[in-house]
C-alpha positions as a printed NumPy array, in Angstrom:
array([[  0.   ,   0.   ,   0.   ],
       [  1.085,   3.764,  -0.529],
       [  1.883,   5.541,   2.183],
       [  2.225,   9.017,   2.253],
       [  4.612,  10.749,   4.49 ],
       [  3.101,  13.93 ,   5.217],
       [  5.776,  16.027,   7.752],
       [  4.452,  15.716,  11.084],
       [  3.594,  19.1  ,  12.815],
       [  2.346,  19.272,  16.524],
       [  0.03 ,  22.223,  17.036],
       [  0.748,  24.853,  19.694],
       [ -3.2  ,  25.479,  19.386],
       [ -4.54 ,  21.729,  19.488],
       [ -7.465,  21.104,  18.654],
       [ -8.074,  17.302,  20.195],
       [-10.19 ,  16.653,  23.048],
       [ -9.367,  12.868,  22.913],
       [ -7.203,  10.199,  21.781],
       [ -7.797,   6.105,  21.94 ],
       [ -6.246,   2.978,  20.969],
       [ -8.203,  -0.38 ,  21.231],
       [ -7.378,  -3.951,  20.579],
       [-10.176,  -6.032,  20.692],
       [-10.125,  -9.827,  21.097],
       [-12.316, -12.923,  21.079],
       [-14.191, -12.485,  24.214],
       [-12.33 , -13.914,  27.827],
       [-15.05 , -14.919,  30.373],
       [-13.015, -14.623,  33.099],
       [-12.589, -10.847,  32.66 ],
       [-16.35 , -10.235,  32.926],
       [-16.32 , -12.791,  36.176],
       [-13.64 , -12.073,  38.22 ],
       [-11.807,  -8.905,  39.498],
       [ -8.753,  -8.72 ,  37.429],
       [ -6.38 ,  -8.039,  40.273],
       [ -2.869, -10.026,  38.965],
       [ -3.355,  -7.106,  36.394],
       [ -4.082,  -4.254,  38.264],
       [ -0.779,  -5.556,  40.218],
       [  0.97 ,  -5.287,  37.814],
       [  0.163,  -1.764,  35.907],
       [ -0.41 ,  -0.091,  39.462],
       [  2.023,   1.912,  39.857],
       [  1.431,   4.081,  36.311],
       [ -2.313,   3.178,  36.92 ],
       [ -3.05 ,   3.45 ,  40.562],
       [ -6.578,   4.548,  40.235],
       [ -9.412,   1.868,  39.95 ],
       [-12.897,   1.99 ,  38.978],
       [-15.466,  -0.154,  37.195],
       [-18.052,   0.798,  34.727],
       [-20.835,  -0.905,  33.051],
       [-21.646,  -0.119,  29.659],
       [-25.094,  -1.427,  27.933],
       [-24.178,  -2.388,  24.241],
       [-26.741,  -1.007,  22.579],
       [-27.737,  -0.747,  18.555],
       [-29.788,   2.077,  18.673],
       [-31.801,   3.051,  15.104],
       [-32.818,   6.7  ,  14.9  ],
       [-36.048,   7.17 ,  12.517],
       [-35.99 ,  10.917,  11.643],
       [-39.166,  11.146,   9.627],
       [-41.52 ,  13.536,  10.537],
       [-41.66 ,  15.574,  13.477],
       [-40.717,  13.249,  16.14 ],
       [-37.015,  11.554,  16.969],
       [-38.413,   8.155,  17.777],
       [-35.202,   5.993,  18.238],
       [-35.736,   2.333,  18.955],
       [-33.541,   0.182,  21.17 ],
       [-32.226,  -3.304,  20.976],
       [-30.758,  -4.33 ,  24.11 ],
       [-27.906,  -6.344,  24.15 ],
       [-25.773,  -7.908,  26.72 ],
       [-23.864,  -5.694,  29.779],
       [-20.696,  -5.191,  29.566],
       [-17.849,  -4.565,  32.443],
       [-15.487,  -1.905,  32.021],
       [-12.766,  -2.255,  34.157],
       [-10.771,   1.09 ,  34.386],
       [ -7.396,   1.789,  35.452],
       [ -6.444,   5.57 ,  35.998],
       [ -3.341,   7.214,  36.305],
       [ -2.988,   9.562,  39.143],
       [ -3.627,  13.122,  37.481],
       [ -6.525,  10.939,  35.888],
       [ -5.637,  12.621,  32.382],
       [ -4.9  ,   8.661,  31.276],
       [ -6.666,   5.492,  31.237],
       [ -6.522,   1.612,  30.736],
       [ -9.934,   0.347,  29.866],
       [-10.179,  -3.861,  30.315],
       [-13.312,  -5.258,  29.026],
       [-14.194,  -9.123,  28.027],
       [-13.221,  -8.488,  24.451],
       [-11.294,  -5.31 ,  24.354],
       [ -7.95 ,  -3.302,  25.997],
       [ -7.414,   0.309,  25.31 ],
       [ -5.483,   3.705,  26.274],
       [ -7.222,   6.455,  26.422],
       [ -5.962,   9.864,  26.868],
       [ -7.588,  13.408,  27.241],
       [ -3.757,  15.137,  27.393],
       [ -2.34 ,  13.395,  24.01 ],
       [  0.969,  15.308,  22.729],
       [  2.646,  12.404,  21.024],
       [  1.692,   8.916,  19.218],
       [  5.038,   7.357,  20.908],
       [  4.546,   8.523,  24.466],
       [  1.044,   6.927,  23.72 ],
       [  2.114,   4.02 ,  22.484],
       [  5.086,   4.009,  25.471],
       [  2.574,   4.191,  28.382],
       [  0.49 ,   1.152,  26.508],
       [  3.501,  -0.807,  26.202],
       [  3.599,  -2.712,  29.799],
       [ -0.499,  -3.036,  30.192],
       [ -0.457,  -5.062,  26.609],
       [  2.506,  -6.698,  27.722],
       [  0.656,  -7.457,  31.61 ],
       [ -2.717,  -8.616,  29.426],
       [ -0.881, -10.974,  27.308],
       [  0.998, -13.139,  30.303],
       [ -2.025, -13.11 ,  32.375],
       [ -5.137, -13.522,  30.092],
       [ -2.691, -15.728,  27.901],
       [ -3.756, -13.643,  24.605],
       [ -1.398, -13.813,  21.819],
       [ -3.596, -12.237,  19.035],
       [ -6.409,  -9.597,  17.996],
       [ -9.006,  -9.383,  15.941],
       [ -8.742,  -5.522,  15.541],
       [ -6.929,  -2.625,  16.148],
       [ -8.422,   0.804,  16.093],
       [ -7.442,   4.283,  17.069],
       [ -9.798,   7.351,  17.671],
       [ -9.044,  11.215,  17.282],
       [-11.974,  13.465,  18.413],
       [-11.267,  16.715,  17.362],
       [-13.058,  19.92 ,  18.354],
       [-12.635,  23.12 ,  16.495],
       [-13.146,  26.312,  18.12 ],
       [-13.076,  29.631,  16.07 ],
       [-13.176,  32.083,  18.863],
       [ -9.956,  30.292,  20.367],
       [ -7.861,  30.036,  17.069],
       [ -8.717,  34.225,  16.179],
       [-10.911,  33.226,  13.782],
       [-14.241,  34.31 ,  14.775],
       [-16.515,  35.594,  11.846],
       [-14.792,  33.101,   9.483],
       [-16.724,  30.729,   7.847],
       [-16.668,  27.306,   8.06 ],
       [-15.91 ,  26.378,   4.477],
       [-12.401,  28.576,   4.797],
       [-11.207,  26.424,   7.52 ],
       [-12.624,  22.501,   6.827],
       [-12.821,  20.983,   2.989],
       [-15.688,  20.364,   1.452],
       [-16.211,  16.188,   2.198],
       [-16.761,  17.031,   5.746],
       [-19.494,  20.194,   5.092],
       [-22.91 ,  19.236,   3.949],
       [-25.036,  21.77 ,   4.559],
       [-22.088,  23.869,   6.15 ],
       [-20.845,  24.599,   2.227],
       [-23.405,  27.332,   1.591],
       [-22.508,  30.768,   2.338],
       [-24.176,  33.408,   4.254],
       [-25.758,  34.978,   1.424],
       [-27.401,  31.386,   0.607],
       [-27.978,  30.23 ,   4.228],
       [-28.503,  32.529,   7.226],
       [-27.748,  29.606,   9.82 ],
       [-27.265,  26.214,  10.454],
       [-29.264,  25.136,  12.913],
       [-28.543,  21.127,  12.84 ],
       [-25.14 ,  19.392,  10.479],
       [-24.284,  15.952,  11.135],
       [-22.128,  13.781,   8.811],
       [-22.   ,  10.165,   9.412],
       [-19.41 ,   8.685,   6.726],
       [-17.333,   5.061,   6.431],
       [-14.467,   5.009,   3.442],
       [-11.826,   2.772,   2.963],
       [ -8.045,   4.343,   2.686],
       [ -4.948,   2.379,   1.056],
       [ -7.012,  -0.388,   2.943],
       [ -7.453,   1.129,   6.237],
       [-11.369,   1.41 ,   7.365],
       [-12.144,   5.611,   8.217],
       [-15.347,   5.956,  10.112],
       [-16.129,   9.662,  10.206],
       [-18.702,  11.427,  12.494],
       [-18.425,  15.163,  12.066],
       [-20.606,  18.481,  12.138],
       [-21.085,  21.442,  14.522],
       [-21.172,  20.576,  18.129],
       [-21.263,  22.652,  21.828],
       [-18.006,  22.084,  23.767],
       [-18.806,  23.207,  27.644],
       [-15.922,  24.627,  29.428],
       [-15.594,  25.362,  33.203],
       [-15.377,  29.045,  33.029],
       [-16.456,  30.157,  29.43 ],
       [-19.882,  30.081,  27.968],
       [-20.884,  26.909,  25.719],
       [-18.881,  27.181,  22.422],
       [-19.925,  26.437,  18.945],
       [-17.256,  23.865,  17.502],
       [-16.917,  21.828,  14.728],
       [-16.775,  18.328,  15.876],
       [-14.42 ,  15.646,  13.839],
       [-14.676,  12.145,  15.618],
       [-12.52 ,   9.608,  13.21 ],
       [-11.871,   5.932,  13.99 ],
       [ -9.217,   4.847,  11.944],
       [ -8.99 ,   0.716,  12.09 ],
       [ -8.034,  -2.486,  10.529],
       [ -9.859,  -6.14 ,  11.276],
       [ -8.304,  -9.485,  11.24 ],
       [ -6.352, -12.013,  13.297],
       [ -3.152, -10.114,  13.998],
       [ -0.606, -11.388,  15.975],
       [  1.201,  -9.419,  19.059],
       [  4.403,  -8.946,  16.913],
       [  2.005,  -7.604,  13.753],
       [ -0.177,  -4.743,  15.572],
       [  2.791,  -2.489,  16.267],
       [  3.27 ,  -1.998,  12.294],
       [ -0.594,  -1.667,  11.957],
       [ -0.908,   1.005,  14.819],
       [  2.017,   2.793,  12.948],
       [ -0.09 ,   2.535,   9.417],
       [ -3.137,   3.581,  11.462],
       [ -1.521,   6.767,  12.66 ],
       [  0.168,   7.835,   9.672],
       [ -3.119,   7.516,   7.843],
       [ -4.806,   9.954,  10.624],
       [ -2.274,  12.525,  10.174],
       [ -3.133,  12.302,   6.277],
       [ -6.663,  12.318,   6.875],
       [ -6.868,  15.42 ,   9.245],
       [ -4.211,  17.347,   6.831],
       [ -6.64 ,  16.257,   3.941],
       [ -9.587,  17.735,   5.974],
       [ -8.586,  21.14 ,   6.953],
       [ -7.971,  23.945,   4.812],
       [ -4.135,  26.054,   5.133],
       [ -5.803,  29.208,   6.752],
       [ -6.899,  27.024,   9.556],
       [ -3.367,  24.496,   9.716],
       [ -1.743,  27.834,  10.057],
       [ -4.528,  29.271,  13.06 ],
       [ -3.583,  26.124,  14.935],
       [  0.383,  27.402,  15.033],
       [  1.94 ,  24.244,  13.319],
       [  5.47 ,  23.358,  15.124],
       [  7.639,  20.388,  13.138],
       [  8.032,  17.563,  14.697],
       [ 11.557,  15.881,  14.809]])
C-alpha cells in the first residue's frame, strides 16, 4: 500500500479533546467474572486509580421522519469496564471481556502513547494468555473552536474541505444559519477502514460560555487475526493515515490558526 509521508507538525493550538487505541479480542469470560487483580498488580504503579463501569451495548436506530425523533432500542448484553487511571486521571486503561485500550484526554505524542500502553499489553498478554487480535483501532476526536484560534466571523468552508461540510458549504448569502449538520461517513483508505462522524457541536468549558465547535470524531482501524508482533506496524499505518486524513480535511488558513510546530 502507498503511504504518504506527510511532515508531522504538533500544534501549539490543538485542537483534540481525545485520543484512543483499542485492541479487541475474542471475548475472555473470566474478565467479565472475576476482578482482574494479577493485572491491576501489575500496571499499578502508572495506573493506581481503579474503577469499574458498566456499559449497555446497545444498537440504537434513529427514525428521523416527521416531526418526532423516535429511536428504537435493541438491548444487548452488559458489559464490564474495568478502568485503570493514572494519578492526574488525564490517562486510562480500559479492560473489558473483548477489548484493551489507552485512552488519553492530554495526548501530545503517538510514541509517548504508544510508550505508556507498552507494559499493560505486555501485563494482558501473560495473564489472560492472549497472543492475538481481531482488531486494532485508534480514535481522534477533534473539536474546532473559532473564537480560540482568532478566527471568529470566518466561515466554516475557509477552515474545513468540502467532504466534511454538507449543509455547512453554503454561504451566508445562501444560508442565514445552520441550525442542525451531522455527517456520518465510512471510506476505505490504502485499505485502512475511516469511520467519520463530524458536524457542529457545543463544547462546555468550566469558566467560558458553551462554544460552537466543529466536531471531527474519526476511527481509523483495521480487522483481522493479527498477531502481538504484527499490531505495532498496523498502529504505525493507522496513525500515519490519521495525520493524512486530518491534513486532507482542513484547509491552510486554519493548519496555520492552529500554530503548526515540526516535529523531529
Amino acid at each position: 500500500s502507498t503511504v504518504c509521508q506527510i511532515e508531522r507538525v504538533r500544534y501549539g493550538k490543538c485542537p483534540l479533546v481525545e485520543v484512543a487505541y483499542q485492541l479487541n479480542f475474542p471475548t475472555i469470560l473470566s474478565i467479565e467474572a472475576e476482578m482482574p487483580v494479577k493485572f491491576q498488580n501489575e500496571i499499578r504503579k502508572a495506573f493506581p486509580q481503579y474503577q469499574i463501569q458498566t456499559e449497555q451495548e446497545n444498537e440504537i436506530t434513529v427514525n428521523i421522519t416527521g416531526e418526532d425523533i423516535n429511536p428504537m432500542f435493541k438491548h444487548r448484553s452488559v458489559r464490564k469496564l474495568h478502568q485503570f487511571i493514572s494519578e492526574e486521571g488525564k490517562w486510562k486503561i480500559t479492560l473489558a471481556k473483548n477489548q484493551l485500550a489507552i485512552s488519553t484526554l492530554k495526548y501530545e505524542q503517538w510514541e509517548d502513547m504508544m510508550r505508556r500502553f507498552e507494559q499493560p499489553l505486555k501485563v494482558f498478554s501473560e495473564v489472560y494468555d492472549q497472543s492475538y487480535f481481531e482488531r486494532v483501532g485508534l480514535r481522534y476526536v477533534d473539536a474546532i473552536k473559532r473564537s480560540e484560534l482568532g478566527l471568529e466571523g470566518v466561515e466554516w468552508k475557509e477552515l474545513i474541505k468540502p467532504h466534511l461540510l454538507g449543509c455547512l458549504n453554503f454561504s451566508r448569502e445562501e444560508v442565514e444559519k445552520v441550525n442542525l449538520n451531522t455527517l456520518r461517513a465510512e471510506i476505505v483508505m490504502d485499505g485502512i477502514s475511516v469511520r467519520i462522524s463530524s458536524g457542529l457541536g457545543v463544547i462546555n468549558t468550566d469558566n467560558k460560555e458553551p462554544d460552537n465547535a466543529f466536531i471531527l470524531d474519526c476511527e481509523y482501524y483495521q480487522v483481522g487475526k493479527l498477531n502481538m508482533d504484527e499490531i505495532g506496524e498496523v498502529a504505525e499505518g493507522l496513525h500515519q493515515k490519521s495525520t493524512d486524513f486530518f491534513r486532507k480535511s482542513i484547509t491552510r488558513k486554519l493548519h496555520e490558526a492552529m500554530e503548526p510546530q515540526e516535529l523531529k
